[in-house]
XYZ file of C-alpha atoms in Angstrom:
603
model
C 18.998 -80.675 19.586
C 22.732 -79.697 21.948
C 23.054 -77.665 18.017
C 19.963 -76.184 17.544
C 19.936 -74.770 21.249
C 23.670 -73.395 21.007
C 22.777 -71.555 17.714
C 19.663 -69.647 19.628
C 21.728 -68.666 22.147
C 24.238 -66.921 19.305
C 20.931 -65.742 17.527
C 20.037 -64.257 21.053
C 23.627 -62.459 21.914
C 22.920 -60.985 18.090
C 19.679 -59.893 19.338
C 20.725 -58.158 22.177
C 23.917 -56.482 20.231
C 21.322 -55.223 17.892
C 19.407 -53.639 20.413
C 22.451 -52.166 22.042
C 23.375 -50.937 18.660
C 19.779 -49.372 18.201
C 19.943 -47.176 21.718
C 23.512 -45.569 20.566
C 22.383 -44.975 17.162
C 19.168 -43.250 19.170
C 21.957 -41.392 21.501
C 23.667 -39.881 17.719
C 20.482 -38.759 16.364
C 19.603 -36.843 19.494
C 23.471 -35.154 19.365
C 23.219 -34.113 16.057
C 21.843 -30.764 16.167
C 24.592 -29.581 18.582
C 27.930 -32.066 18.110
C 27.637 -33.387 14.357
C 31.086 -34.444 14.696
C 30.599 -36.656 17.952
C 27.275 -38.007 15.998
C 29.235 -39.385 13.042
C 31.745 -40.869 15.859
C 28.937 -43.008 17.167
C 27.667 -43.732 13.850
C 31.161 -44.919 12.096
C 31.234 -46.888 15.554
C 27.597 -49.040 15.103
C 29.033 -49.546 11.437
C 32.055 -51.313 12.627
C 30.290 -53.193 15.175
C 27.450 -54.376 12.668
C 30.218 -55.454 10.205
C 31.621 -57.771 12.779
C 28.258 -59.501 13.723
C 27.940 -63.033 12.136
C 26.432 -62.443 8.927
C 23.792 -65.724 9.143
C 21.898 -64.426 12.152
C 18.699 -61.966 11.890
C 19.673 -60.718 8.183
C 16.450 -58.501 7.629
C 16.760 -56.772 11.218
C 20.574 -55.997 10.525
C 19.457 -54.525 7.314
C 17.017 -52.350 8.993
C 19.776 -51.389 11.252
C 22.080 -50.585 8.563
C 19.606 -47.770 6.784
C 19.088 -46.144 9.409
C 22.703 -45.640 9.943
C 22.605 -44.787 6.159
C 19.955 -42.428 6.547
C 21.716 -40.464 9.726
C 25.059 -40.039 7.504
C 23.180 -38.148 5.327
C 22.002 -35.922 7.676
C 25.225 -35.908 9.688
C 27.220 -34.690 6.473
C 24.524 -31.352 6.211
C 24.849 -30.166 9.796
C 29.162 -30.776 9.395
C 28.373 -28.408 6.771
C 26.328 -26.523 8.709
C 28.849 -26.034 11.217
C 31.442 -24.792 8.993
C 29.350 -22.004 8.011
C 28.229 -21.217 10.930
C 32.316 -21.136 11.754
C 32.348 -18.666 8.826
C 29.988 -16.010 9.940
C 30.781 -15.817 13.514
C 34.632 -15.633 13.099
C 36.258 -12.289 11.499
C 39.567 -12.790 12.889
C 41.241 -16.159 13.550
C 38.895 -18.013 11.391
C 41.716 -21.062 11.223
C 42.451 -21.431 14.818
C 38.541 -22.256 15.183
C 38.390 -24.472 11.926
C 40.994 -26.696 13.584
C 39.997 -26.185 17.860
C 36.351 -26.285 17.294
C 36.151 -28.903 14.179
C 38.865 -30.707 13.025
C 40.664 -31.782 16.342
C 37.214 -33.901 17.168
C 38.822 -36.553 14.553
C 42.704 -36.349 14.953
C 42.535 -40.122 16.418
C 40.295 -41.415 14.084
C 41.589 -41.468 10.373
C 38.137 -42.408 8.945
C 36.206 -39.799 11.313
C 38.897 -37.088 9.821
C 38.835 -38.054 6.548
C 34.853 -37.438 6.342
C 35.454 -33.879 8.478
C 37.768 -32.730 5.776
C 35.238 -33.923 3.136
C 32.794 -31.485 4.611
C 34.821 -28.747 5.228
C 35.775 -28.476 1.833
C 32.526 -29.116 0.225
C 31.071 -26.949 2.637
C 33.729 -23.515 1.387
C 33.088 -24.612 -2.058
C 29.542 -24.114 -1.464
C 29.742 -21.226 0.193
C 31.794 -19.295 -2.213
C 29.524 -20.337 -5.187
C 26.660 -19.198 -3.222
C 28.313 -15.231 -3.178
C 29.661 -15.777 -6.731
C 28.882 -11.864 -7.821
C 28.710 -9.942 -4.728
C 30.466 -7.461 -3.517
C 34.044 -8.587 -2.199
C 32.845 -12.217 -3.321
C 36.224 -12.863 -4.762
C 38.427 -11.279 -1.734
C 35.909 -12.837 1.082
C 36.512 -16.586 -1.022
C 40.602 -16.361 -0.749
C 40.666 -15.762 2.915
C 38.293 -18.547 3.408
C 40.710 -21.236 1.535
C 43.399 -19.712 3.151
C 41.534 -20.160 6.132
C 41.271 -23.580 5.421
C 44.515 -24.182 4.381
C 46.435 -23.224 7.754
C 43.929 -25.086 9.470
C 45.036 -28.239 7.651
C 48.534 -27.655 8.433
C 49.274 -31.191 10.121
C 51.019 -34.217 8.842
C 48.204 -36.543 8.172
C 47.355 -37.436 4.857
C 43.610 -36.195 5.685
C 44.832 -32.789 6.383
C 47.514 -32.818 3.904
C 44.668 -33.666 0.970
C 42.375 -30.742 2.326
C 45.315 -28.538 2.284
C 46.671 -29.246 -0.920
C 42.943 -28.510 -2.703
C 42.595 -25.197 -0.474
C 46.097 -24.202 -1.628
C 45.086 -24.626 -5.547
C 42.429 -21.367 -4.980
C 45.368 -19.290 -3.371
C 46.921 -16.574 -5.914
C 49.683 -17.610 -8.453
C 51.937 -16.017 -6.689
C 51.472 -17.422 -3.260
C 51.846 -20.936 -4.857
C 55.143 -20.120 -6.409
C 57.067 -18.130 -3.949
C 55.642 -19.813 -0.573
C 58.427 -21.678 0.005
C 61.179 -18.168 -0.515
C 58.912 -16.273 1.534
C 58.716 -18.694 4.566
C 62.775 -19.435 4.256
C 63.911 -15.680 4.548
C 62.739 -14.680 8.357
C 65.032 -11.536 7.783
C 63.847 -10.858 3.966
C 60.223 -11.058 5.677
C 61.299 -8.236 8.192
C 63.161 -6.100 5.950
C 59.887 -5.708 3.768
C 57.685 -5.299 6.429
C 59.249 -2.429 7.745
C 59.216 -0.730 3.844
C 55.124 -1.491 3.822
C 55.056 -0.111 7.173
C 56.831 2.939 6.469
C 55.650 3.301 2.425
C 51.799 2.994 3.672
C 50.953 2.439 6.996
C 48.645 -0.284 8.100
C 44.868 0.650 7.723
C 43.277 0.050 11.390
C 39.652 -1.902 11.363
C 36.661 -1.024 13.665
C 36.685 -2.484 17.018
C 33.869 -3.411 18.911
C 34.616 -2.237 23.219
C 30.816 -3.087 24.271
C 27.340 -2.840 23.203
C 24.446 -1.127 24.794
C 22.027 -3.066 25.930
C 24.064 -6.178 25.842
C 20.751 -8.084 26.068
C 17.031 -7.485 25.176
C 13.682 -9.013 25.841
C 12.625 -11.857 22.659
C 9.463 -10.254 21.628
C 9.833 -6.550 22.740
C 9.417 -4.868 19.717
C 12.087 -2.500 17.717
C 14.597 -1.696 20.350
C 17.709 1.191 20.006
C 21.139 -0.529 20.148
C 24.304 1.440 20.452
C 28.009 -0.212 19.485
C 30.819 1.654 21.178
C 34.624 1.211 19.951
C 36.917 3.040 18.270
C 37.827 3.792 14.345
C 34.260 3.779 12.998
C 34.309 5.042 9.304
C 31.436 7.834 8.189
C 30.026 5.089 6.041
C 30.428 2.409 8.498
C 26.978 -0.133 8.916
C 26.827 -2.855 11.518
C 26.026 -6.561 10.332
C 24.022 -8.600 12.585
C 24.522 -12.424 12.339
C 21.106 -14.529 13.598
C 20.778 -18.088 15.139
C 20.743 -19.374 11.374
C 23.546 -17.122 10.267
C 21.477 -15.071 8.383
C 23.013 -11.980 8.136
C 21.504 -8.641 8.143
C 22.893 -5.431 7.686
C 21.758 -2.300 9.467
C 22.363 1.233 8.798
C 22.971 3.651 11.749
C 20.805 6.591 12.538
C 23.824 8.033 14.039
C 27.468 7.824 13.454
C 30.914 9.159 14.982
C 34.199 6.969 15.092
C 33.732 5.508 18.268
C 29.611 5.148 18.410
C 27.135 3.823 16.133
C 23.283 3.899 16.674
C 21.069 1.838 15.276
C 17.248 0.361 15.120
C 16.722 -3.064 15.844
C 13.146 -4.299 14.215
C 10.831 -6.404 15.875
C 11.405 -8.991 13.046
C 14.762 -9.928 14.826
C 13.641 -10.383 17.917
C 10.956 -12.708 18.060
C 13.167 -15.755 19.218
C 15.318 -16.436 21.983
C 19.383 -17.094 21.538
C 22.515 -15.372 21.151
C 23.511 -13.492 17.608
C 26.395 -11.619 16.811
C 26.948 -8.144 16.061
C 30.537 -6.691 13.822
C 30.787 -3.146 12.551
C 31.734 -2.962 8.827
C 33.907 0.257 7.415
C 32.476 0.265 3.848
C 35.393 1.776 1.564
C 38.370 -0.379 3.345
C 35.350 -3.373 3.789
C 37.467 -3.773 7.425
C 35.277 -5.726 9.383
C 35.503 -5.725 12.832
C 35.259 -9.470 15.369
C 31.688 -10.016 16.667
C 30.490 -9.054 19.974
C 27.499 -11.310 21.162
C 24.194 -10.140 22.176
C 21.678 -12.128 23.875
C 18.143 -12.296 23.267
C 16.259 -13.444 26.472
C 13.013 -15.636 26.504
C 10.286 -14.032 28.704
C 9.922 -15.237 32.066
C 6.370 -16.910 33.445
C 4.833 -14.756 36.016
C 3.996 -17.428 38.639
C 0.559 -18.572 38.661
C -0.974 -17.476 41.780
C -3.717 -19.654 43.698
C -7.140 -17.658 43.368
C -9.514 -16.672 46.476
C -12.447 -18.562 47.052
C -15.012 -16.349 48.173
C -18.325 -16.872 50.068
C -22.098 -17.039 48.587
C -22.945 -15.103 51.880
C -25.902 -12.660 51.088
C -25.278 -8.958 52.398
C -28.142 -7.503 54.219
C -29.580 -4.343 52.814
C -28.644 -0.663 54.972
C -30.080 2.413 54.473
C -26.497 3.654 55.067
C -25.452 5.804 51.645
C -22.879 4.152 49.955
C -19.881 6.525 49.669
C -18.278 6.957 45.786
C -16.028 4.630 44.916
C -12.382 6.262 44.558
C -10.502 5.915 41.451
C -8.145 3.339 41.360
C -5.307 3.372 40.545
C -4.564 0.963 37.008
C -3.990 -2.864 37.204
C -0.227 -2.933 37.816
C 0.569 -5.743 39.824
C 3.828 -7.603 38.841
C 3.230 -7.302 34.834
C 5.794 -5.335 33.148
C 3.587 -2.848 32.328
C -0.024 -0.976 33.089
C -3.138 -2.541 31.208
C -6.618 -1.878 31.188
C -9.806 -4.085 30.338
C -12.564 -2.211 28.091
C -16.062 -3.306 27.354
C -16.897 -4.234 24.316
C -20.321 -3.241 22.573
C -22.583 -2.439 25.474
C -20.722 -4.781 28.346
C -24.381 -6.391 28.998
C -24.788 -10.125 28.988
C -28.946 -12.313 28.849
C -28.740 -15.100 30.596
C -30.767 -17.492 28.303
C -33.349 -19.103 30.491
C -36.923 -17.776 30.080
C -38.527 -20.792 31.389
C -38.340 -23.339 35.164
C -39.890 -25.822 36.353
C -42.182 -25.087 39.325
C -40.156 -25.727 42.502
C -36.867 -26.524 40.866
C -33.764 -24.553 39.990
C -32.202 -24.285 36.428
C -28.408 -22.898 35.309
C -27.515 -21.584 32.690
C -24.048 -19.968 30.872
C -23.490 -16.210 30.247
C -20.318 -14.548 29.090
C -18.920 -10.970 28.574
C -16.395 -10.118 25.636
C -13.583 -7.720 26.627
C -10.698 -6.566 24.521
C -7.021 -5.620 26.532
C -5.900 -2.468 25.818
C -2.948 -1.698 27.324
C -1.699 1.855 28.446
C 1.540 2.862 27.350
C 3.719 3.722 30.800
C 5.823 1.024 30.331
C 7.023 -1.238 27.950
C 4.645 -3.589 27.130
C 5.830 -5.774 24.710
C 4.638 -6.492 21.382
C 1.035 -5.580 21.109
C 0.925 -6.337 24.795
C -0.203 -9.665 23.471
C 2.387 -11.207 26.115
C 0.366 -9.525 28.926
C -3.043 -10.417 27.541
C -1.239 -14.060 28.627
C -0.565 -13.412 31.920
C -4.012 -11.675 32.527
C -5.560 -14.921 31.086
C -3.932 -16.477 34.087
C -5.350 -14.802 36.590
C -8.348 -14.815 38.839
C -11.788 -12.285 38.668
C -14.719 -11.901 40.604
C -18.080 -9.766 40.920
C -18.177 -6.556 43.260
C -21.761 -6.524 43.621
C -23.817 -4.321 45.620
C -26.758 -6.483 46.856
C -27.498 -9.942 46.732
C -30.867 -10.221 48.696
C -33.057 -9.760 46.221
C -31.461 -11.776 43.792
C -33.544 -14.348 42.071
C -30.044 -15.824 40.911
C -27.098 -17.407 42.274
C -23.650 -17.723 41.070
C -22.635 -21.296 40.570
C -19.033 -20.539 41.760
C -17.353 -17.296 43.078
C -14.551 -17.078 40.550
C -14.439 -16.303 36.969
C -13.075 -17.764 34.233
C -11.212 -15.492 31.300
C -10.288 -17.248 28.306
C -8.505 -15.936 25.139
C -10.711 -15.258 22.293
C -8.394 -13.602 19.991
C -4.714 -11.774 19.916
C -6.102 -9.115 22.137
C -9.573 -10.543 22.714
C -11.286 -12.473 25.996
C -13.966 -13.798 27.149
C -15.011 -13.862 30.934
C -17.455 -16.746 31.563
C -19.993 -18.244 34.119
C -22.716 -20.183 35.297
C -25.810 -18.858 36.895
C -28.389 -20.476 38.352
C -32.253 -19.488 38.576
C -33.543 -19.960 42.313
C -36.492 -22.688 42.756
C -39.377 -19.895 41.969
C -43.195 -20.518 42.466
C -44.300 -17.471 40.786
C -42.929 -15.996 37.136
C -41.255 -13.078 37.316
C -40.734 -9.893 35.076
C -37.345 -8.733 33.499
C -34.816 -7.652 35.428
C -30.740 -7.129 35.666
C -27.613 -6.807 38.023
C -24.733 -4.102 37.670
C -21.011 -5.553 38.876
C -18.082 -4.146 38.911
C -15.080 -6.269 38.547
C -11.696 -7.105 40.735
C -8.265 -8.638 39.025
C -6.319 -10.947 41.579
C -2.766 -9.926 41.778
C -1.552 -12.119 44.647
C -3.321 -14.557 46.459
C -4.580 -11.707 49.507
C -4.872 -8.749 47.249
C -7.417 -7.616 44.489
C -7.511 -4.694 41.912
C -10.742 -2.888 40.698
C -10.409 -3.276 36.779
C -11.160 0.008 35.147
C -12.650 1.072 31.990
C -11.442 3.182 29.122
C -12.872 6.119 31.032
C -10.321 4.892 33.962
C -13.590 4.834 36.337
C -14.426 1.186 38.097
C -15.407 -0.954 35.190
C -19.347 -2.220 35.169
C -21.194 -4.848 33.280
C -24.407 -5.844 33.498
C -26.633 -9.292 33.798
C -30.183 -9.680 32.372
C -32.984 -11.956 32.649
C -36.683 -12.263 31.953
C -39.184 -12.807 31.568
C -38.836 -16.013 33.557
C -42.081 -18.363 33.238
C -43.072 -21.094 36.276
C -44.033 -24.430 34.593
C -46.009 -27.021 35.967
C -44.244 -30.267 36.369
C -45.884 -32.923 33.884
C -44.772 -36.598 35.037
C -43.448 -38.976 32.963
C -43.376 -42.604 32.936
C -40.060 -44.304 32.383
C -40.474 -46.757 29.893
C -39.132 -50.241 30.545
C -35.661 -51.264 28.836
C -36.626 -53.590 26.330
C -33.933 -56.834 26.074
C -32.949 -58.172 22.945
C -31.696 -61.269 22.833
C -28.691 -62.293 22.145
C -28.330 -64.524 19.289
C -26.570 -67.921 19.516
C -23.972 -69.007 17.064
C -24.548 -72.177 14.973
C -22.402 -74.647 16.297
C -20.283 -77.088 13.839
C -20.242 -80.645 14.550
C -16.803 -82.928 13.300
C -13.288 -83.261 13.943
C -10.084 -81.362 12.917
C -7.111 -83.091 12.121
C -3.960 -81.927 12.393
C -1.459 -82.886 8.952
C 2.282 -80.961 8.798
C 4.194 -79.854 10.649
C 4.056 -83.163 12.406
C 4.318 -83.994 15.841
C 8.019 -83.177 17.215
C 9.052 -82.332 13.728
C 12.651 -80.615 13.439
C 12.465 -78.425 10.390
C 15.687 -76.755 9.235
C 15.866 -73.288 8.286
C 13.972 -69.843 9.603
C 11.546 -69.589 5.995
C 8.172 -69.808 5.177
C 5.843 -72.788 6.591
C 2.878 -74.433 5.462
C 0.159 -75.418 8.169
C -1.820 -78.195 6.801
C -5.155 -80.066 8.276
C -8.415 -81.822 7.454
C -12.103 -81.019 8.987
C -14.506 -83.806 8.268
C -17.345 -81.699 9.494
C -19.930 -79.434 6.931
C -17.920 -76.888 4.324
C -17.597 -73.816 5.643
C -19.757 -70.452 4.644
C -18.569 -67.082 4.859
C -17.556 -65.168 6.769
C -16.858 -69.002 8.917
C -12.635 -69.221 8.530
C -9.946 -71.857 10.395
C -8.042 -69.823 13.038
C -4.451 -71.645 13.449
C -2.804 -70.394 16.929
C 0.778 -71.519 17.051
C 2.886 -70.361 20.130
C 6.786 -69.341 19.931
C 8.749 -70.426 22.564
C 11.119 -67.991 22.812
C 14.171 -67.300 25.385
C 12.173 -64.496 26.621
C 9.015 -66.290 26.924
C 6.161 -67.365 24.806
C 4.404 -65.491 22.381
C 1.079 -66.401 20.592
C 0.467 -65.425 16.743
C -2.632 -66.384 14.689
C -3.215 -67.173 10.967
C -6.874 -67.413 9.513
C -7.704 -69.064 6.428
C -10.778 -70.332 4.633
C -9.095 -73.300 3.243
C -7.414 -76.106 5.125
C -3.567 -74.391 5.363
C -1.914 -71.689 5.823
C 1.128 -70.081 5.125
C 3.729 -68.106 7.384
C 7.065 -66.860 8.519
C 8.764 -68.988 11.423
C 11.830 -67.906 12.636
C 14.536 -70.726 14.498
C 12.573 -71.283 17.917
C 10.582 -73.757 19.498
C 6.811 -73.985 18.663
C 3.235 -75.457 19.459
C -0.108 -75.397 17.042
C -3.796 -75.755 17.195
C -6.709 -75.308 15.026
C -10.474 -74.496 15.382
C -12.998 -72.674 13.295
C -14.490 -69.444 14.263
C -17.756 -67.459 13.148
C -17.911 -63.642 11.423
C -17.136 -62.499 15.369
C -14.871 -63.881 16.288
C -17.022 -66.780 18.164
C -15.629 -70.324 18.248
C -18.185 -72.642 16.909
C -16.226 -76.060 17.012
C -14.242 -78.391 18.672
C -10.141 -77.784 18.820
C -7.521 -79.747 17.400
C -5.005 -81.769 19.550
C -2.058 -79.206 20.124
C 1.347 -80.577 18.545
C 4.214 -79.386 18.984
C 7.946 -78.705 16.789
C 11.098 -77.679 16.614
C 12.513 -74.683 13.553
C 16.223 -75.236 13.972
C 18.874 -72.837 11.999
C 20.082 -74.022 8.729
C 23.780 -75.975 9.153
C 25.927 -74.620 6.614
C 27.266 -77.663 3.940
C-alpha cells in the first residue's frame, strides 16, 4: 500500500506539470498573432518539458498535450512567414538590418529556435518570389530580396551560415565568383567607384518629407492625400501598403517633383491601423522608404443620461400662442448637421378600438423616420455613423394640450431604434383613460425635441427645415360591459407511484478491499434474486473515486448484471440498486464495498 500511495503522488506532480504545461501553451497561442517568434519559444519549451515527464504516468492526457503543441507549430510556422513578408513590404531601404533586429536575433541563444526562424525565412522568400514570377521587375525585386537575406545571415552559426549559403546560390554568377576579390581590394573598390561616379552619376530616388493629413478618420469616405518630398518623376504613382500588406497602387491627380496628389477611396478606409505609403518613379522603378499613415477608429460620443419629464397636464389659455421660430438644425456634439424626415404621411393609429367599462387599456404605436443628413460638414460614410449616435439619444413630445386628452403616455421618453442603414423607428406605449362613454375618432399633433446634453433639448426639423410634426390617431373607441367570469378550479392529477421491486442485490467483483493492478478497464459484477427486470427498469452502479483532490462520483447503467469501465490508479467505493424509466429508485441498495486500483509495477 507505502507503493501504491508513493506512485499517486508522482501521478499527481505529473498532473499538475500537465496543467502548468497547458496554461503556457494557452499564453503561446494568445502571442501568436503579434510575436510568432516568442510563441514557438514557449512551444519548443512545453516540448522539452513533456519529453522529460515519466513516460508511464497519464499516457492519453500527455498525448492530448502533445497535438496541440503539434497543431500550434503549424500555425506558428505561417505567421513566421507572415512576418517576413510583412518585413518585405514595409522595408524599401535596409531590408537586412530588420531581417536580423526584428526576426532573427529573437533566436541567437537558442540553436533549435534559430534553426526553425531560418527555415521560415527562406521558405517564406521562396514563396514570395514564385508568387511575382512574371511581373514587372519580378526578377530585379527577387535578387535584392536573397541578397537581403543573405547579409542578414552574416553570423557564424551554422543556422545562419546554411540560410546564407542557399540565399547566396540566387545571387548573379558573377557575385559568386568575384566576392571574395571585390571585398579584399578596399582601394580597387574606391578607385571604381569614383569612375561610376564620374562616367554616370548616381540616379537619386523619391523621398518622402511628410504627408498631408498624416491621419484620417476609418470610415470617412474618399479623402485627398498629398505626399511632399523631393525628386518625384512625371510618371511617378504612390503605392499604399494595408494592414495585410496588400498593396495598392494609386495614380496622382496631380504631379510636380516635390508633390503628389492623390484620391484615397473609401474601400481603404473602412478599418482602423497604420499602413504605409512610398512614392514609386516608374522608368528608374526607384522606390522611395515608407512614411506611415494612421487610420483612426471613431470615437463614442458619450451616452448622456435622458430627462425625465412630468405627466403634469397644462391648463388651457386663451392666450395666442406665438409662431414657433425656426431652429436652428440638430448640431449638438455630432460631427456634422442631420435632420430627421417623415416618412409616408408621419401619422401613427393606435390599435385599440375597444375598453372595458371603467378600466384602462395600452397599447403600442410607432413612427418610421429615415436620417438624412445635411451636408455642412463631414459626415462620414452615408452618415450611417451618425444615424448611431442619434440612436443613442433621448426624444420626447412637444405637445400643445393635454387636458382633453383621452390618452396618456405610459412614459415621457421615447425610444428610437434602428430599422435599417439609414432607417428608425421611434416607439411608445399609450394608454386609453378608464372611459364610461365611447367616443368618436380623434388625433394629437407633436412636435418633437432631440436631447443633446442632459439640460438641453433641440426641436428636430423636417425636410422643409420647419419644427417637425407627427400625428396620433384613435377611434372609434367602444365602452364594453364587463362580463364576469368564473375561475375554474385547478384540477390535480395524481402523481403516479412507481412499482416497487422486492429482493436483494449482491455484490460479486471487485471484492471487498481488493488491490487490482493496473489503470484498464474493469468489470462490475453482481446478482439480484428479485423479479427480471422490464424495460426501460436498468442496474445503476455508483462507484466513488477517491482522489487527492477529493471524491468524485461516476455512474454506469446496465440492464444485465455487470458493467464495464475505465478506472484509473485511485482509491474507490461501489454500490448497486435498480432504478425505473425516471430515474426513480425502486429497490433496496447493495452493501457499499470498497477497493484499491494500484499502478502497474514494472517486471
Amino acid at each position: 500500500m507505502p507503493d501504491a500511495i508513493q506512485r499517486l503522488h508522482e501521478q499527481r506532480k505529473v498532473l499538475e506539470t500537465l496543467q502548468e504545461l497547458s496554461g503556457k501553451l494557452r499564453e503561446a497561442e494568445a502571442a501568436l498573432s503579434g510575436k510568432a517568434a516568442a510563441a514557438l519559444a514557449q512551444s519548443l519549451a512545453v516540448r522539452q518539458q513533456l519529453d522529460s515527464l515519466p513516460p508511464e504516468f497519464l499516457p492519453r492526457e500527455r498525448q492530448a498535450l502533445l497535438a496541440r503543441v503539434q497543431t500550434l507549430d503549424g500555425r506558428i510556422d505561417e505567421a513566421l512567414r507572415q512576418q517576413v513578408r510583412g518585413i518585405f513590404a514595409k522595408q524599401r531601404t535596409h531590408t537586412a538590418d530588420a531581417l536580423r533586429k526584428d526576426y532573427l536575433e529573437v533566436g541567437l541563444k537558442n540553436p533549435g529556435l534559430l534553426k526553425r526562424l531560418t527555415d521560415a525565412l527562406v521558405t517564406a522568400t521562396e514563396a514570395l518570389n514564385q508568387e511575382e514570377t512574371g511581373a514587372a521587375n519580378s526578377k530585379v525585386q527577387a535578387q535584392q530580396r536573397w541578397q537581403a537575406v543573405h547579409d542578414a545571415c552574416d553570423g557564424k552559426q551554422p543556422e545562419l551560415a546554411a540560410a546564407r549559403k542557399k540565399a547566396k546560390g540566387y545571387l548573379p554568377p558573377w557575385w559568386q565568383k568575384h566576392w571574395p576579390l571585390l571585398a579584399g581590394s578596399a582601394t580597387l573598390v574606391m578607385l571604381l567607384a569614383l569612375v561610376i561616379i564620374y562616367v554616370a552619376p548616381p540616379r537619386e530616388g523619391p523621398v518622402i518629407a511628410g504627408l498631408e493629413p498624416s491621419s484620417v478618420d476609418a470610415a470617412s469616405g474618399p479623402r485627398t492625400l498629398i505626399v511632399s518630398g523631393s525628386n518625384f518623376a512625371d510618371d511617378a504613382v504612390v503605392e499604399w501598403v494595408g494592414k495585410n500588406n496588400e498593396t495598392v497602387v494609386l495614380t496622382p491627380t496631380l504631379r510636380s517633383t516635390d508633390r503628389v496628389t492623390v484620391t484615397v477611396g473609401a474601400d481603404l478606409l473602412q478599418q482602423a491601423g497604420t499602413v504605409y505609403i512610398s512614392v514609386r518613379n516608374g522608368a528608374t522603378n526607384l522606390v522611395s522608404s515608407g512614411r506611415s499613415l494612421t487610420i483612426q477608429a471613431l470615437t463614442a460620443t458619450p451616452t448622456y443620461t435622458p430627462v425625465t419629464l412630468t405627466d403634469t397636464p397644462v391648463p388651457p389659455t386663451n392666450t395666442p400662442v406665438p409662431p414657433t421660430p425656426t431652429p436652428s438644425p440638430i448640431v449638438g456634439d455630432l460631427p456634422c448637421v442631420l435632420k430627421l424626415t417623415v416618412s409616408d404621411s408621419g401619422e401613427a393609429k393606435l390599435p385599440i378600438d375597444v375598453v372595458t367599462v371603467g378600466e384602462s387599456k395600452s397599447g403600442p404605436v410607432a413612427w418610421s423616420f429615415s436620417v438624412l443628413p445635411v451636408v455642412e460638414k463631414d459626415c462620414g460614410q452615408n452618415g450611417q455613423s451618425d444615424v448611431e449616435e442619434i440612436i443613442k439619444r433621448g426624444y420626447r413630445f412637444t405637445p400643445a394640450d393635454e387636458e382633453s386628452w383621452i390618452l396618456e403616455r405610459t412614459s415621457p421618453t421615447l425610444r428610437l431604434k434602428k430599422v435599417g442603414p439609414l432607417k428608425v423607428e421611434l416607439a411608445q406605449e399609450w394608454r386609453v383613460k378608464a372611459l364610461s362613454e365611447n367616443q368618436d375618432v380623434g388625433s394629437l399633433t407633436f412636435g418633437l425635441e432631440y436631447q443633446i446634453s442632459a439640460e438641453e433639448w433641440k426641436t428636430v426639423q423636417g425636410s422643409d427645415g420647419q419644427p417637425l410634426r407627427i400625428t396620433l390617431t384613435w377611434g372609434p373607441v367602444t365602452v364594453a360591459t364587463a362580463t364576469p367570469t368564473a375561475t375554474p378550479k385547478p384540477t390535480r392529477t395524481p402523481t403516479p407511484t412507481p412499482s416497487w421491486l422486492d429482493g436483494t442485490i449482491t455484490l460479486i467483483e471487485p471484492t471487498s478491499d481488493a488491490t487490482l493492478n493496473g489503470a484498464v478497464n474493469r468489470i462490475f459484477k453482481w446478482s439480484w434474486d428479485g423479479q427480471s427486470l422490464q424495460s426501460p427498469q436498468v442496474y445503476v452502479v455508483e462507484y466513488t473515486q477517491h482522489a487527492w483532490n477529493g471524491p468524485k462520483k461516476y455512474t454506469c447503467k446496465s440492464e444485465k448484471e455487470s458493467c464495464e469501465v475505465y478506472l484509473p490508479s485511485y482509491e474507490y467505493t461501489w454500490k448497486v440498486w435498480i432504478e425505473d424509466g425516471n430515474g426513480n429508485i425502486i429497490s433496496n441498495a447493495s452493501p457499499e464495498w470498497k477497493f484499491v486500483v494500484s499502478e502497474l509495477k514494472p517486471k
